[in-house]
Amino acid sequence: MIEYKHVYKSYKGSTINVIQDLNFKIADGELLVLVGESGCGKTTTMQMLNRLIEPTKGTIEINGEDISKIDPITLRKEIGYVIQNIGLFPHWTIAENIGTLLTLKKIPQDEITEKVKEYMDLVNLDFDEFAYRYPNQLSGGQQQRVGVARALINEPELILMDEPFSALDPITKEQLQDELLRLHEELNKTIIFVTHDIDEAIKLGDRIAVMQHGKIAQLDSAEEILKNPANEFVEKFVGTNRLWKTPEMLTAVDVMNENFPVIRADRSSAQAIESMKEHKTLILCVVEKIKGDHDKLLGLIGSNRLAGVKNNSIKIRDIMKKDFTAFPPTMSLAEIMSIRESKELMFSPVIDENEYLIGVITNTSILNVLSQIMPGKEDY
Ligand SMILES: Nc1ncnc2c1ncn2[C@@H]1O[C@H](COP(=O)(O)OP(=O)(O)OP(=O)(O)O)[C@@H](O)[C@H]1O
Ligand SMILES: [Mg+2]
């Protein structure tokens, strides 16, 4: 685990803290993305971890050990580092560039070649084609792959990546992002990834730290940041219309109506009709009241089932519809839409794991949410 404890950074002759009270943890195996505008302190935050920059105040710990007590060279050997202009040695072949750290360790050459081949495979670079070329004979994306292979070959548990893909064209960038996600899954390393591109952050991050003026404005999952931005800055930074662009993030709870009329199963049909009139609805959820103010959903009653019931001793429980489709709160809107369409549902209760009723989805409740997050006219 990595822990920043009240870390500050300021430079001589300046009263400005370029980093102010960073206080957060990164779990083993996590892919954390630092995102923010130029100059907000992303690179500084990252470089304090491999001691390219020393904090003015505070400590950073790796597995409980204060890194200021670790020799910087030893520390850097344990941490992979990939940057934008990866700084390949121009007069060394690709194989030599990738194997450089192993050469320093005095590992026999044939073992190094074997390893280089293995790591070139891992980043999808064909050994026979590329190993003996020079960096300027590779495209930007291929060079970036070399940088990743070089960082991985030493098998560090922690990898720092500072805008590694920002100079690449969109297609190459996307390929490398996909590969990074695959590598992360395969190798289970802790990765800290810096970008100024919120789309990249959302795609890659297990969690995202949105930085502003040397502070973390919000550190959360992409979903939380999109749905519940901590402040106006974060909201603006992620873009107010983004939820609309990623409707796959909407779930049942987001589109349900929490204010809906219910009726108890032991009520009569006359009482149900009264309640429908009062609430201007043709359908009610039939519930059993549970201690702690919960409603357990038993069925649905529609006005069609009430028509013609003359006997007032008949209870709602006897005539309600028991085979209804309810959705769990976490189900995605896309799935809900497709089930609603295939089953021709108009009214869908949302129930939690205790079968307690927490909301109702109707066409109106869905449209209400979509209209709120749809882009304004000026965006068309
Ligand atoms: N040696 C220095 N002396 C004074 N200020 C510095 C020094 N190095 C960096 N800074 C300032 O620290 C702040 C944070 O810089 P940092 O490089 O961490 O930003 P960043 O978020 O990585 O930006 P970018 O997206 O442009 O790479 C900036 O305002 C920068 O001007
Ligand atoms: Mg930077």
CSV table of C-alpha atoms in Angstrom, one decimal, residues 16 25 57 98 108 121 185 199 209 215 231-232 255 274 285 290 318 329 360 366:
chain,number,residue,atom,x,y,z
A,16,ILE,CA,2.8,29.1,-3.2
A,25,LYS,CA,-3.9,5.8,0.1
A,57,LYS,CA,6.5,18.6,4.4
A,98,ILE,CA,14.3,-2.7,-23.2
A,108,PRO,CA,23.8,-13.3,-18.8
A,121,ASP,CA,5.5,-10.2,-26.8
A,185,GLU,CA,-5.5,-7.4,-15.2
A,199,ASP,CA,-12.1,10.4,-21.0
A,209,ALA,CA,-8.1,11.6,-8.3
A,215,LYS,CA,-5.0,19.5,-4.0
A,231,ASN,CA,-17.8,20.4,-6.2
A,232,GLU,CA,-18.4,22.8,-9.1
A,255,VAL,CA,-34.3,6.4,-13.2
A,274,GLU,CA,-60.0,5.6,-3.6
A,285,CYS,CA,-47.9,-1.5,-5.4
A,290,ILE,CA,-42.4,-4.3,7.9
A,318,ASP,CA,-56.9,-12.1,-3.4
A,329,PRO,CA,-31.4,-1.2,-7.9
A,360,VAL,CA,-41.0,2.5,-9.3
A,366,ILE,CA,-37.0,7.4,-17.2
